[in-house]
């Protein structure tokens, strides 16, 4: 199946700093990638849809100025958490759709962000 | 997106017992996907159901899509410790709308 990588796998930062998370599709081109957030023992919540060459589409309640998304190429999307605070600590997962027979999404391994 | 509700939230079984998780929607779904997430891992695609009344099997796993396409179920026969994880259903439109998941714990 298609492979999606994410970097870093975990990061610890101080409150007020910004953190960039990269999501790459390794063996296919993804015009669309999705960013999810998952709190402990909870489900995945869609944050935004990242579109190559255009602005991301954010879900209701997600601050676009806080969670900056850039999809500069067909294989790379980045999520920058700006001025991070402890409540932003979470597991961030990206996914990309491979337009195969099942239209399934392939998930990156996730990035665990801890803001002190 | 189409919202899906999933029950139960948790299930604890002895190895060898069966397990079922249910996914329900108030609206007709175009399709339903099932994912498994191991503790500390990321969701992995299991299967997609599209047709009304569809039943698909993967070894000990049986997936079913309701006749009205408003509900789905995942049944695991004779659970093993490797089945531990959270099972999510998701309605698939442009993006995925995940249910809250059912966490399965299997004790030897």
JSON list of N, CA, C and O in Angstrom, two decimals, chain A residues 18-78:
[
{"chain": "A", "resi": 18, "resn": "UNK", "atom": "N", "xyz": [6.78, 27.92, 18.21]},
{"chain": "A", "resi": 18, "resn": "UNK", "atom": "CA", "xyz": [6.05, 27.34, 17.08]},
{"chain": "A", "resi": 18, "resn": "UNK", "atom": "C", "xyz": [6.68, 26.02, 16.68]},
{"chain": "A", "resi": 18, "resn": "UNK", "atom": "O", "xyz": [7.90, 25.85, 16.78]},
{"chain": "A", "resi": 19, "resn": "UNK", "atom": "N", "xyz": [5.87, 25.11, 16.24]},
{"chain": "A", "resi": 19, "resn": "UNK", "atom": "CA", "xyz": [6.33, 23.77, 15.87]},
{"chain": "A", "resi": 19, "resn": "UNK", "atom": "C", "xyz": [5.82, 23.43, 14.48]},
{"chain": "A", "resi": 19, "resn": "UNK", "atom": "O", "xyz": [4.63, 23.59, 14.19]},
{"chain": "A", "resi": 20, "resn": "UNK", "atom": "N", "xyz": [6.72, 22.93, 13.62]},
{"chain": "A", "resi": 20, "resn": "UNK", "atom": "CA", "xyz": [6.34, 22.54, 12.27]},
{"chain": "A", "resi": 20, "resn": "UNK", "atom": "C", "xyz": [6.35, 21.02, 12.16]},
{"chain": "A", "resi": 20, "resn": "UNK", "atom": "O", "xyz": [7.32, 20.37, 12.53]},
{"chain": "A", "resi": 21, "resn": "UNK", "atom": "N", "xyz": [5.29, 20.47, 11.61]},
{"chain": "A", "resi": 21, "resn": "UNK", "atom": "CA", "xyz": [5.17, 19.03, 11.39]},
{"chain": "A", "resi": 21, "resn": "UNK", "atom": "C", "xyz": [5.05, 18.80, 9.89]},
{"chain": "A", "resi": 21, "resn": "UNK", "atom": "O", "xyz": [4.26, 19.45, 9.21]},
{"chain": "A", "resi": 22, "resn": "UNK", "atom": "N", "xyz": [5.87, 17.85, 9.38]},
{"chain": "A", "resi": 22, "resn": "UNK", "atom": "CA", "xyz": [5.86, 17.55, 7.95]},
{"chain": "A", "resi": 22, "resn": "UNK", "atom": "C", "xyz": [5.14, 16.24, 7.67]},
{"chain": "A", "resi": 22, "resn": "UNK", "atom": "O", "xyz": [5.28, 15.27, 8.42]},
{"chain": "A", "resi": 23, "resn": "UNK", "atom": "N", "xyz": [4.41, 16.23, 6.58]},
{"chain": "A", "resi": 23, "resn": "UNK", "atom": "CA", "xyz": [3.72, 15.02, 6.13]},
{"chain": "A", "resi": 23, "resn": "UNK", "atom": "C", "xyz": [4.08, 14.79, 4.67]},
{"chain": "A", "resi": 23, "resn": "UNK", "atom": "O", "xyz": [3.89, 15.68, 3.83]},
{"chain": "A", "resi": 24, "resn": "UNK", "atom": "N", "xyz": [4.63, 13.62, 4.37]},
{"chain": "A", "resi": 24, "resn": "UNK", "atom": "CA", "xyz": [5.05, 13.32, 3.01]},
{"chain": "A", "resi": 24, "resn": "UNK", "atom": "C", "xyz": [4.42, 12.03, 2.50]},
{"chain": "A", "resi": 24, "resn": "UNK", "atom": "O", "xyz": [4.34, 11.03, 3.21]},
{"chain": "A", "resi": 25, "resn": "UNK", "atom": "N", "xyz": [3.97, 12.08, 1.25]},
{"chain": "A", "resi": 25, "resn": "UNK", "atom": "CA", "xyz": [3.57, 10.84, 0.58]},
{"chain": "A", "resi": 25, "resn": "UNK", "atom": "C", "xyz": [4.79, 10.34, -0.16]},
{"chain": "A", "resi": 25, "resn": "UNK", "atom": "O", "xyz": [5.37, 11.05, -0.97]},
{"chain": "A", "resi": 26, "resn": "UNK", "atom": "N", "xyz": [5.22, 9.13, 0.15]},
{"chain": "A", "resi": 26, "resn": "UNK", "atom": "CA", "xyz": [6.52, 8.65, -0.32]},
{"chain": "A", "resi": 26, "resn": "UNK", "atom": "C", "xyz": [6.49, 8.01, -1.70]},
{"chain": "A", "resi": 26, "resn": "UNK", "atom": "O", "xyz": [7.46, 8.07, -2.43]},
{"chain": "A", "resi": 27, "resn": "UNK", "atom": "N", "xyz": [5.42, 7.38, -2.05]},
{"chain": "A", "resi": 27, "resn": "UNK", "atom": "CA", "xyz": [5.42, 6.66, -3.32]},
{"chain": "A", "resi": 27, "resn": "UNK", "atom": "C", "xyz": [4.21, 6.98, -4.19]},
{"chain": "A", "resi": 27, "resn": "UNK", "atom": "O", "xyz": [3.88, 6.23, -5.10]},
{"chain": "A", "resi": 28, "resn": "UNK", "atom": "N", "xyz": [3.57, 8.08, -3.88]},
{"chain": "A", "resi": 28, "resn": "UNK", "atom": "CA", "xyz": [2.46, 8.53, -4.73]},
{"chain": "A", "resi": 28, "resn": "UNK", "atom": "C", "xyz": [2.29, 10.02, -4.54]},
{"chain": "A", "resi": 28, "resn": "UNK", "atom": "O", "xyz": [2.77, 10.61, -3.58]},
{"chain": "A", "resi": 29, "resn": "UNK", "atom": "N", "xyz": [1.59, 10.64, -5.48]},
{"chain": "A", "resi": 29, "resn": "UNK", "atom": "CA", "xyz": [1.34, 12.07, -5.40]},
{"chain": "A", "resi": 29, "resn": "UNK", "atom": "C", "xyz": [-0.03, 12.30, -4.77]},
{"chain": "A", "resi": 29, "resn": "UNK", "atom": "O", "xyz": [-1.00, 11.63, -5.11]},
{"chain": "A", "resi": 30, "resn": "UNK", "atom": "N", "xyz": [-0.08, 13.24, -3.87]},
{"chain": "A", "resi": 30, "resn": "UNK", "atom": "CA", "xyz": [-1.31, 13.50, -3.14]},
{"chain": "A", "resi": 30, "resn": "UNK", "atom": "C", "xyz": [-1.70, 14.97, -3.31]},
{"chain": "A", "resi": 30, "resn": "UNK", "atom": "O", "xyz": [-1.08, 15.85, -2.72]},
{"chain": "A", "resi": 31, "resn": "UNK", "atom": "N", "xyz": [-2.70, 15.22, -4.13]},
{"chain": "A", "resi": 31, "resn": "UNK", "atom": "CA", "xyz": [-3.16, 16.59, -4.27]},
{"chain": "A", "resi": 31, "resn": "UNK", "atom": "C", "xyz": [-3.90, 17.05, -3.03]},
{"chain": "A", "resi": 31, "resn": "UNK", "atom": "O", "xyz": [-4.02, 18.23, -2.77]},
{"chain": "A", "resi": 32, "resn": "UNK", "atom": "N", "xyz": [-4.36, 16.10, -2.25]},
{"chain": "A", "resi": 32, "resn": "UNK", "atom": "CA", "xyz": [-5.09, 16.42, -1.04]},
{"chain": "A", "resi": 32, "resn": "UNK", "atom": "C", "xyz": [-4.56, 15.60, 0.13]},
{"chain": "A", "resi": 32, "resn": "UNK", "atom": "O", "xyz": [-4.39, 14.39, 0.01]},
{"chain": "A", "resi": 33, "resn": "UNK", "atom": "N", "xyz": [-4.29, 16.28, 1.20]},
{"chain": "A", "resi": 33, "resn": "UNK", "atom": "CA", "xyz": [-3.90, 15.61, 2.43]},
{"chain": "A", "resi": 33, "resn": "UNK", "atom": "C", "xyz": [-4.81, 16.13, 3.55]},
{"chain": "A", "resi": 33, "resn": "UNK", "atom": "O", "xyz": [-5.39, 17.21, 3.43]},
{"chain": "A", "resi": 34, "resn": "UNK", "atom": "N", "xyz": [-4.93, 15.36, 4.59]},
{"chain": "A", "resi": 34, "resn": "UNK", "atom": "CA", "xyz": [-5.82, 15.71, 5.70]},
{"chain": "A", "resi": 34, "resn": "UNK", "atom": "C", "xyz": [-5.02, 15.72, 7.00]},
{"chain": "A", "resi": 34, "resn": "UNK", "atom": "O", "xyz": [-4.14, 14.89, 7.21]},
{"chain": "A", "resi": 35, "resn": "UNK", "atom": "N", "xyz": [-5.35, 16.66, 7.85]},
{"chain": "A", "resi": 35, "resn": "UNK", "atom": "CA", "xyz": [-4.72, 16.74, 9.17]},
{"chain": "A", "resi": 35, "resn": "UNK", "atom": "C", "xyz": [-5.75, 16.46, 10.24]},
{"chain": "A", "resi": 35, "resn": "UNK", "atom": "O", "xyz": [-6.85, 17.06, 10.25]},
{"chain": "A", "resi": 36, "resn": "UNK", "atom": "N", "xyz": [-5.41, 15.52, 11.13]},
{"chain": "A", "resi": 36, "resn": "UNK", "atom": "CA", "xyz": [-6.28, 15.15, 12.23]},
{"chain": "A", "resi": 36, "resn": "UNK", "atom": "C", "xyz": [-5.56, 15.39, 13.55]},
{"chain": "A", "resi": 36, "resn": "UNK", "atom": "O", "xyz": [-4.34, 15.39, 13.64]},
{"chain": "A", "resi": 37, "resn": "UNK", "atom": "N", "xyz": [-6.36, 15.55, 14.59]},
{"chain": "A", "resi": 37, "resn": "UNK", "atom": "CA", "xyz": [-5.83, 15.64, 15.95]},
{"chain": "A", "resi": 37, "resn": "UNK", "atom": "C", "xyz": [-6.54, 14.59, 16.79]},
{"chain": "A", "resi": 37, "resn": "UNK", "atom": "O", "xyz": [-7.75, 14.38, 16.63]},
{"chain": "A", "resi": 38, "resn": "UNK", "atom": "N", "xyz": [-5.78, 13.94, 17.63]},
{"chain": "A", "resi": 38, "resn": "UNK", "atom": "CA", "xyz": [-6.36, 12.90, 18.47]},
{"chain": "A", "resi": 38, "resn": "UNK", "atom": "C", "xyz": [-5.90, 13.09, 19.90]},
{"chain": "A", "resi": 38, "resn": "UNK", "atom": "O", "xyz": [-4.69, 13.01, 20.18]},
{"chain": "A", "resi": 39, "resn": "UNK", "atom": "N", "xyz": [-6.83, 13.32, 20.80]},
{"chain": "A", "resi": 39, "resn": "UNK", "atom": "CA", "xyz": [-6.53, 13.39, 22.23]},
{"chain": "A", "resi": 39, "resn": "UNK", "atom": "C", "xyz": [-6.58, 11.98, 22.80]},
{"chain": "A", "resi": 39, "resn": "UNK", "atom": "O", "xyz": [-7.23, 11.10, 22.23]},
{"chain": "A", "resi": 40, "resn": "UNK", "atom": "N", "xyz": [-5.91, 11.77, 23.94]},
{"chain": "A", "resi": 40, "resn": "UNK", "atom": "CA", "xyz": [-5.84, 10.41, 24.51]},
{"chain": "A", "resi": 40, "resn": "UNK", "atom": "C", "xyz": [-7.21, 9.75, 24.66]},
{"chain": "A", "resi": 40, "resn": "UNK", "atom": "O", "xyz": [-8.16, 10.37, 25.13]},
{"chain": "A", "resi": 41, "resn": "UNK", "atom": "N", "xyz": [-7.30, 8.53, 24.22]},
{"chain": "A", "resi": 41, "resn": "UNK", "atom": "CA", "xyz": [-8.50, 7.71, 24.31]},
{"chain": "A", "resi": 41, "resn": "UNK", "atom": "C", "xyz": [-9.70, 8.33, 23.60]},
{"chain": "A", "resi": 41, "resn": "UNK", "atom": "O", "xyz": [-10.85, 8.04, 23.93]},
{"chain": "A", "resi": 42, "resn": "UNK", "atom": "N", "xyz": [-9.42, 9.17, 22.63]},
{"chain": "A", "resi": 42, "resn": "UNK", "atom": "CA", "xyz": [-10.52, 9.75, 21.87]},
{"chain": "A", "resi": 42, "resn": "UNK", "atom": "C", "xyz": [-10.33, 9.47, 20.38]},
{"chain": "A", "resi": 42, "resn": "UNK", "atom": "O", "xyz": [-9.33, 8.91, 19.96]},
{"chain": "A", "resi": 43, "resn": "UNK", "atom": "N", "xyz": [-11.33, 9.86, 19.62]},
{"chain": "A", "resi": 43, "resn": "UNK", "atom": "CA", "xyz": [-11.30, 9.59, 18.19]},
{"chain": "A", "resi": 43, "resn": "UNK", "atom": "C", "xyz": [-10.48, 10.63, 17.45]},
{"chain": "A", "resi": 43, "resn": "UNK", "atom": "O", "xyz": [-10.01, 11.60, 18.03]},
{"chain": "A", "resi": 44, "resn": "UNK", "atom": "N", "xyz": [-10.30, 10.43, 16.18]},
{"chain": "A", "resi": 44, "resn": "UNK", "atom": "CA", "xyz": [-9.59, 11.38, 15.34]},
{"chain": "A", "resi": 44, "resn": "UNK", "atom": "C", "xyz": [-10.56, 12.49, 14.92]},
{"chain": "A", "resi": 44, "resn": "UNK", "atom": "O", "xyz": [-11.65, 12.21, 14.41]},
{"chain": "A", "resi": 45, "resn": "UNK", "atom": "N", "xyz": [-10.12, 13.70, 15.11]},
{"chain": "A", "resi": 45, "resn": "UNK", "atom": "CA", "xyz": [-10.94, 14.85, 14.72]},
{"chain": "A", "resi": 45, "resn": "UNK", "atom": "C", "xyz": [-10.27, 15.54, 13.54]},
{"chain": "A", "resi": 45, "resn": "UNK", "atom": "O", "xyz": [-9.10, 15.94, 13.64]},
{"chain": "A", "resi": 46, "resn": "UNK", "atom": "N", "xyz": [-11.00, 15.67, 12.46]},
{"chain": "A", "resi": 46, "resn": "UNK", "atom": "CA", "xyz": [-10.45, 16.33, 11.28]},
{"chain": "A", "resi": 46, "resn": "UNK", "atom": "C", "xyz": [-10.26, 17.80, 11.58]},
{"chain": "A", "resi": 46, "resn": "UNK", "atom": "O", "xyz": [-11.18, 18.48, 12.02]},
{"chain": "A", "resi": 47, "resn": "UNK", "atom": "N", "xyz": [-9.05, 18.28, 11.33]},
{"chain": "A", "resi": 47, "resn": "UNK", "atom": "CA", "xyz": [-8.75, 19.69, 11.55]},
{"chain": "A", "resi": 47, "resn": "UNK", "atom": "C", "xyz": [-8.89, 20.48, 10.26]},
{"chain": "A", "resi": 47, "resn": "UNK", "atom": "O", "xyz": [-9.50, 21.55, 10.24]},
{"chain": "A", "resi": 48, "resn": "UNK", "atom": "N", "xyz": [-8.30, 19.95, 9.19]},
{"chain": "A", "resi": 48, "resn": "UNK", "atom": "CA", "xyz": [-8.29, 20.70, 7.95]},
{"chain": "A", "resi": 48, "resn": "UNK", "atom": "C", "xyz": [-7.95, 19.79, 6.79]},
{"chain": "A", "resi": 48, "resn": "UNK", "atom": "O", "xyz": [-7.36, 18.72, 6.96]},
{"chain": "A", "resi": 49, "resn": "UNK", "atom": "N", "xyz": [-8.33, 20.24, 5.62]},
{"chain": "A", "resi": 49, "resn": "UNK", "atom": "CA", "xyz": [-7.99, 19.58, 4.37]},
{"chain": "A", "resi": 49, "resn": "UNK", "atom": "C", "xyz": [-6.97, 20.44, 3.67]},
{"chain": "A", "resi": 49, "resn": "UNK", "atom": "O", "xyz": [-7.19, 21.64, 3.44]},
{"chain": "A", "resi": 50, "resn": "UNK", "atom": "N", "xyz": [-5.84, 19.83, 3.35]},
{"chain": "A", "resi": 50, "resn": "UNK", "atom": "CA", "xyz": [-4.74, 20.54, 2.74]},
{"chain": "A", "resi": 50, "resn": "UNK", "atom": "C", "xyz": [-4.75, 20.29, 1.24]},
{"chain": "A", "resi": 50, "resn": "UNK", "atom": "O", "xyz": [-4.75, 19.15, 0.79]},
{"chain": "A", "resi": 51, "resn": "UNK", "atom": "N", "xyz": [-4.81, 21.36, 0.47]},
{"chain": "A", "resi": 51, "resn": "UNK", "atom": "CA", "xyz": [-4.91, 21.25, -0.98]},
{"chain": "A", "resi": 51, "resn": "UNK", "atom": "C", "xyz": [-3.65, 21.80, -1.63]},
{"chain": "A", "resi": 51, "resn": "UNK", "atom": "O", "xyz": [-3.24, 22.94, -1.35]},
{"chain": "A", "resi": 52, "resn": "UNK", "atom": "N", "xyz": [-3.04, 21.00, -2.49]},
{"chain": "A", "resi": 52, "resn": "UNK", "atom": "CA", "xyz": [-1.82, 21.41, -3.16]},
{"chain": "A", "resi": 52, "resn": "UNK", "atom": "C", "xyz": [-2.05, 22.65, -4.00]},
{"chain": "A", "resi": 52, "resn": "UNK", "atom": "O", "xyz": [-2.97, 22.67, -4.83]},
{"chain": "A", "resi": 53, "resn": "UNK", "atom": "N", "xyz": [-1.26, 23.67, -3.76]},
{"chain": "A", "resi": 53, "resn": "UNK", "atom": "CA", "xyz": [-1.33, 24.88, -4.57]},
{"chain": "A", "resi": 53, "resn": "UNK", "atom": "C", "xyz": [-2.44, 25.84, -4.21]},
{"chain": "A", "resi": 53, "resn": "UNK", "atom": "O", "xyz": [-2.61, 26.86, -4.88]},
{"chain": "A", "resi": 54, "resn": "UNK", "atom": "N", "xyz": [-3.19, 25.54, -3.17]},
{"chain": "A", "resi": 54, "resn": "UNK", "atom": "CA", "xyz": [-4.25, 26.46, -2.77]},
{"chain": "A", "resi": 54, "resn": "UNK", "atom": "C", "xyz": [-4.40, 26.46, -1.26]},
{"chain": "A", "resi": 54, "resn": "UNK", "atom": "O", "xyz": [-3.72, 25.71, -0.56]},
{"chain": "A", "resi": 55, "resn": "UNK", "atom": "N", "xyz": [-5.30, 27.29, -0.76]},
{"chain": "A", "resi": 55, "resn": "UNK", "atom": "CA", "xyz": [-5.47, 27.41, 0.68]},
{"chain": "A", "resi": 55, "resn": "UNK", "atom": "C", "xyz": [-6.13, 26.17, 1.26]},
{"chain": "A", "resi": 55, "resn": "UNK", "atom": "O", "xyz": [-6.95, 25.53, 0.61]},
{"chain": "A", "resi": 56, "resn": "UNK", "atom": "N", "xyz": [-5.76, 25.90, 2.50]},
{"chain": "A", "resi": 56, "resn": "UNK", "atom": "CA", "xyz": [-6.36, 24.77, 3.19]},
{"chain": "A", "resi": 56, "resn": "UNK", "atom": "C", "xyz": [-7.80, 25.10, 3.58]},
{"chain": "A", "resi": 56, "resn": "UNK", "atom": "O", "xyz": [-8.18, 26.26, 3.75]},
{"chain": "A", "resi": 57, "resn": "UNK", "atom": "N", "xyz": [-8.58, 24.07, 3.72]},
{"chain": "A", "resi": 57, "resn": "UNK", "atom": "CA", "xyz": [-9.97, 24.21, 4.18]},
{"chain": "A", "resi": 57, "resn": "UNK", "atom": "C", "xyz": [-10.04, 23.74, 5.62]},
{"chain": "A", "resi": 57, "resn": "UNK", "atom": "O", "xyz": [-9.77, 22.58, 5.91]},
{"chain": "A", "resi": 58, "resn": "UNK", "atom": "N", "xyz": [-10.41, 24.62, 6.52]},
{"chain": "A", "resi": 58, "resn": "UNK", "atom": "CA", "xyz": [-10.42, 24.31, 7.94]},
{"chain": "A", "resi": 58, "resn": "UNK", "atom": "C", "xyz": [-11.81, 23.91, 8.41]},
{"chain": "A", "resi": 58, "resn": "UNK", "atom": "O", "xyz": [-12.82, 24.44, 7.95]},
{"chain": "A", "resi": 59, "resn": "UNK", "atom": "N", "xyz": [-11.83, 22.99, 9.36]},
{"chain": "A", "resi": 59, "resn": "UNK", "atom": "CA", "xyz": [-13.10, 22.58, 9.97]},
{"chain": "A", "resi": 59, "resn": "UNK", "atom": "C", "xyz": [-13.54, 23.65, 10.96]},
{"chain": "A", "resi": 59, "resn": "UNK", "atom": "O", "xyz": [-12.73, 24.45, 11.46]},
{"chain": "A", "resi": 60, "resn": "UNK", "atom": "N", "xyz": [-14.81, 23.64, 11.22]},
{"chain": "A", "resi": 60, "resn": "UNK", "atom": "CA", "xyz": [-15.37, 24.63, 12.14]},
{"chain": "A", "resi": 60, "resn": "UNK", "atom": "C", "xyz": [-14.71, 24.51, 13.50]},
{"chain": "A", "resi": 60, "resn": "UNK", "atom": "O", "xyz": [-14.54, 23.41, 14.03]},
{"chain": "A", "resi": 61, "resn": "UNK", "atom": "N", "xyz": [-14.32, 25.65, 14.05]},
{"chain": "A", "resi": 61, "resn": "UNK", "atom": "CA", "xyz": [-13.70, 25.66, 15.38]},
{"chain": "A", "resi": 61, "resn": "UNK", "atom": "C", "xyz": [-12.20, 25.55, 15.36]},
{"chain": "A", "resi": 61, "resn": "UNK", "atom": "O", "xyz": [-11.57, 25.69, 16.40]},
{"chain": "A", "resi": 62, "resn": "UNK", "atom": "N", "xyz": [-11.60, 25.34, 14.22]},
{"chain": "A", "resi": 62, "resn": "UNK", "atom": "CA", "xyz": [-10.14, 25.24, 14.12]},
{"chain": "A", "resi": 62, "resn": "UNK", "atom": "C", "xyz": [-9.60, 26.58, 13.64]},
{"chain": "A", "resi": 62, "resn": "UNK", "atom": "O", "xyz": [-10.01, 27.09, 12.60]},
{"chain": "A", "resi": 63, "resn": "UNK", "atom": "N", "xyz": [-8.69, 27.16, 14.44]},
{"chain": "A", "resi": 63, "resn": "UNK", "atom": "CA", "xyz": [-8.16, 28.49, 14.10]},
{"chain": "A", "resi": 63, "resn": "UNK", "atom": "C", "xyz": [-7.12, 28.40, 13.00]},
{"chain": "A", "resi": 63, "resn": "UNK", "atom": "O", "xyz": [-6.04, 27.83, 13.21]},
{"chain": "A", "resi": 64, "resn": "UNK", "atom": "N", "xyz": [-7.39, 29.00, 11.88]},
{"chain": "A", "resi": 64, "resn": "UNK", "atom": "CA", "xyz": [-6.47, 28.93, 10.75]},
{"chain": "A", "resi": 64, "resn": "UNK", "atom": "C", "xyz": [-5.18, 29.69, 11.03]},
{"chain": "A", "resi": 64, "resn": "UNK", "atom": "O", "xyz": [-4.12, 29.34, 10.48]},
{"chain": "A", "resi": 65, "resn": "UNK", "atom": "N", "xyz": [-5.25, 30.73, 11.86]},
{"chain": "A", "resi": 65, "resn": "UNK", "atom": "CA", "xyz": [-4.03, 31.49, 12.14]},
{"chain": "A", "resi": 65, "resn": "UNK", "atom": "C", "xyz": [-3.15, 30.77, 13.16]},
{"chain": "A", "resi": 65, "resn": "UNK", "atom": "O", "xyz": [-1.97, 31.10, 13.28]},
{"chain": "A", "resi": 66, "resn": "UNK", "atom": "N", "xyz": [-3.72, 29.83, 13.88]},
{"chain": "A", "resi": 66, "resn": "UNK", "atom": "CA", "xyz": [-2.94, 29.08, 14.86]},
{"chain": "A", "resi": 66, "resn": "UNK", "atom": "C", "xyz": [-2.34, 27.83, 14.24]},
{"chain": "A", "resi": 66, "resn": "UNK", "atom": "O", "xyz": [-1.23, 27.45, 14.56]},
{"chain": "A", "resi": 67, "resn": "UNK", "atom": "N", "xyz": [-3.08, 27.21, 13.37]},
{"chain": "A", "resi": 67, "resn": "UNK", "atom": "CA", "xyz": [-2.64, 25.99, 12.72]},
{"chain": "A", "resi": 67, "resn": "UNK", "atom": "C", "xyz": [-2.45, 26.29, 11.23]},
{"chain": "A", "resi": 67, "resn": "UNK", "atom": "O", "xyz": [-3.36, 26.16, 10.42]},
{"chain": "A", "resi": 68, "resn": "UNK", "atom": "N", "xyz": [-1.21, 26.68, 10.89]},
{"chain": "A", "resi": 68, "resn": "UNK", "atom": "CA", "xyz": [-0.90, 27.07, 9.52]},
{"chain": "A", "resi": 68, "resn": "UNK", "atom": "C", "xyz": [-0.59, 25.84, 8.69]},
{"chain": "A", "resi": 68, "resn": "UNK", "atom": "O", "xyz": [0.25, 25.03, 9.06]},
{"chain": "A", "resi": 69, "resn": "UNK", "atom": "N", "xyz": [-1.24, 25.73, 7.56]},
{"chain": "A", "resi": 69, "resn": "UNK", "atom": "CA", "xyz": [-1.02, 24.58, 6.69]},
{"chain": "A", "resi": 69, "resn": "UNK", "atom": "C", "xyz": [-0.51, 25.07, 5.34]},
{"chain": "A", "resi": 69, "resn": "UNK", "atom": "O", "xyz": [-1.07, 26.00, 4.75]},
{"chain": "A", "resi": 70, "resn": "UNK", "atom": "N", "xyz": [0.54, 24.41, 4.88]},
{"chain": "A", "resi": 70, "resn": "UNK", "atom": "CA", "xyz": [1.13, 24.73, 3.59]},
{"chain": "A", "resi": 70, "resn": "UNK", "atom": "C", "xyz": [1.31, 23.44, 2.80]},
{"chain": "A", "resi": 70, "resn": "UNK", "atom": "O", "xyz": [1.94, 22.49, 3.26]},
{"chain": "A", "resi": 71, "resn": "UNK", "atom": "N", "xyz": [0.73, 23.39, 1.61]},
{"chain": "A", "resi": 71, "resn": "UNK", "atom": "CA", "xyz": [0.83, 22.19, 0.78]},
{"chain": "A", "resi": 71, "resn": "UNK", "atom": "C", "xyz": [1.54, 22.61, -0.50]},
{"chain": "A", "resi": 71, "resn": "UNK", "atom": "O", "xyz": [0.92, 22.84, -1.54]},
{"chain": "A", "resi": 72, "resn": "UNK", "atom": "N", "xyz": [2.86, 22.73, -0.40]},
{"chain": "A", "resi": 72, "resn": "UNK", "atom": "CA", "xyz": [3.65, 23.35, -1.46]},
{"chain": "A", "resi": 72, "resn": "UNK", "atom": "C", "xyz": [3.93, 22.44, -2.65]},
{"chain": "A", "resi": 72, "resn": "UNK", "atom": "O", "xyz": [4.23, 22.91, -3.73]},
{"chain": "A", "resi": 73, "resn": "UNK", "atom": "N", "xyz": [3.85, 21.13, -2.43]},
{"chain": "A", "resi": 73, "resn": "UNK", "atom": "CA", "xyz": [4.12, 20.22, -3.53]},
{"chain": "A", "resi": 73, "resn": "UNK", "atom": "C", "xyz": [3.16, 19.04, -3.44]},
{"chain": "A", "resi": 73, "resn": "UNK", "atom": "O", "xyz": [2.40, 18.91, -2.49]},
{"chain": "A", "resi": 74, "resn": "UNK", "atom": "N", "xyz": [3.21, 18.18, -4.44]},
{"chain": "A", "resi": 74, "resn": "UNK", "atom": "CA", "xyz": [2.29, 17.04, -4.49]},
{"chain": "A", "resi": 74, "resn": "UNK", "atom": "C", "xyz": [2.65, 15.94, -3.49]},
{"chain": "A", "resi": 74, "resn": "UNK", "atom": "O", "xyz": [1.93, 14.96, -3.37]},
{"chain": "A", "resi": 75, "resn": "UNK", "atom": "N", "xyz": [3.77, 16.10, -2.81]},
{"chain": "A", "resi": 75, "resn": "UNK", "atom": "CA", "xyz": [4.17, 15.07, -1.86]},
{"chain": "A", "resi": 75, "resn": "UNK", "atom": "C", "xyz": [4.42, 15.60, -0.46]},
{"chain": "A", "resi": 75, "resn": "UNK", "atom": "O", "xyz": [4.80, 14.85, 0.43]},
{"chain": "A", "resi": 76, "resn": "UNK", "atom": "N", "xyz": [4.19, 16.89, -0.23]},
{"chain": "A", "resi": 76, "resn": "UNK", "atom": "CA", "xyz": [4.52, 17.44, 1.07]},
{"chain": "A", "resi": 76, "resn": "UNK", "atom": "C", "xyz": [3.46, 18.44, 1.55]},
{"chain": "A", "resi": 76, "resn": "UNK", "atom": "O", "xyz": [3.10, 19.37, 0.84]},
{"chain": "A", "resi": 77, "resn": "UNK", "atom": "N", "xyz": [3.00, 18.22, 2.76]},
{"chain": "A", "resi": 77, "resn": "UNK", "atom": "CA", "xyz": [2.14, 19.19, 3.44]},
{"chain": "A", "resi": 77, "resn": "UNK", "atom": "C", "xyz": [2.74, 19.44, 4.81]},
{"chain": "A", "resi": 77, "resn": "UNK", "atom": "O", "xyz": [3.25, 18.51, 5.44]},
{"chain": "A", "resi": 78, "resn": "UNK", "atom": "N", "xyz": [2.71, 20.68, 5.26]},
{"chain": "A", "resi": 78, "resn": "UNK", "atom": "CA", "xyz": [3.23, 20.99, 6.60]},
{"chain": "A", "resi": 78, "resn": "UNK", "atom": "C", "xyz": [2.14, 21.65, 7.44]},
{"chain": "A", "resi": 78, "resn": "UNK", "atom": "O", "xyz": [1.32, 22.41, 6.94]}
]
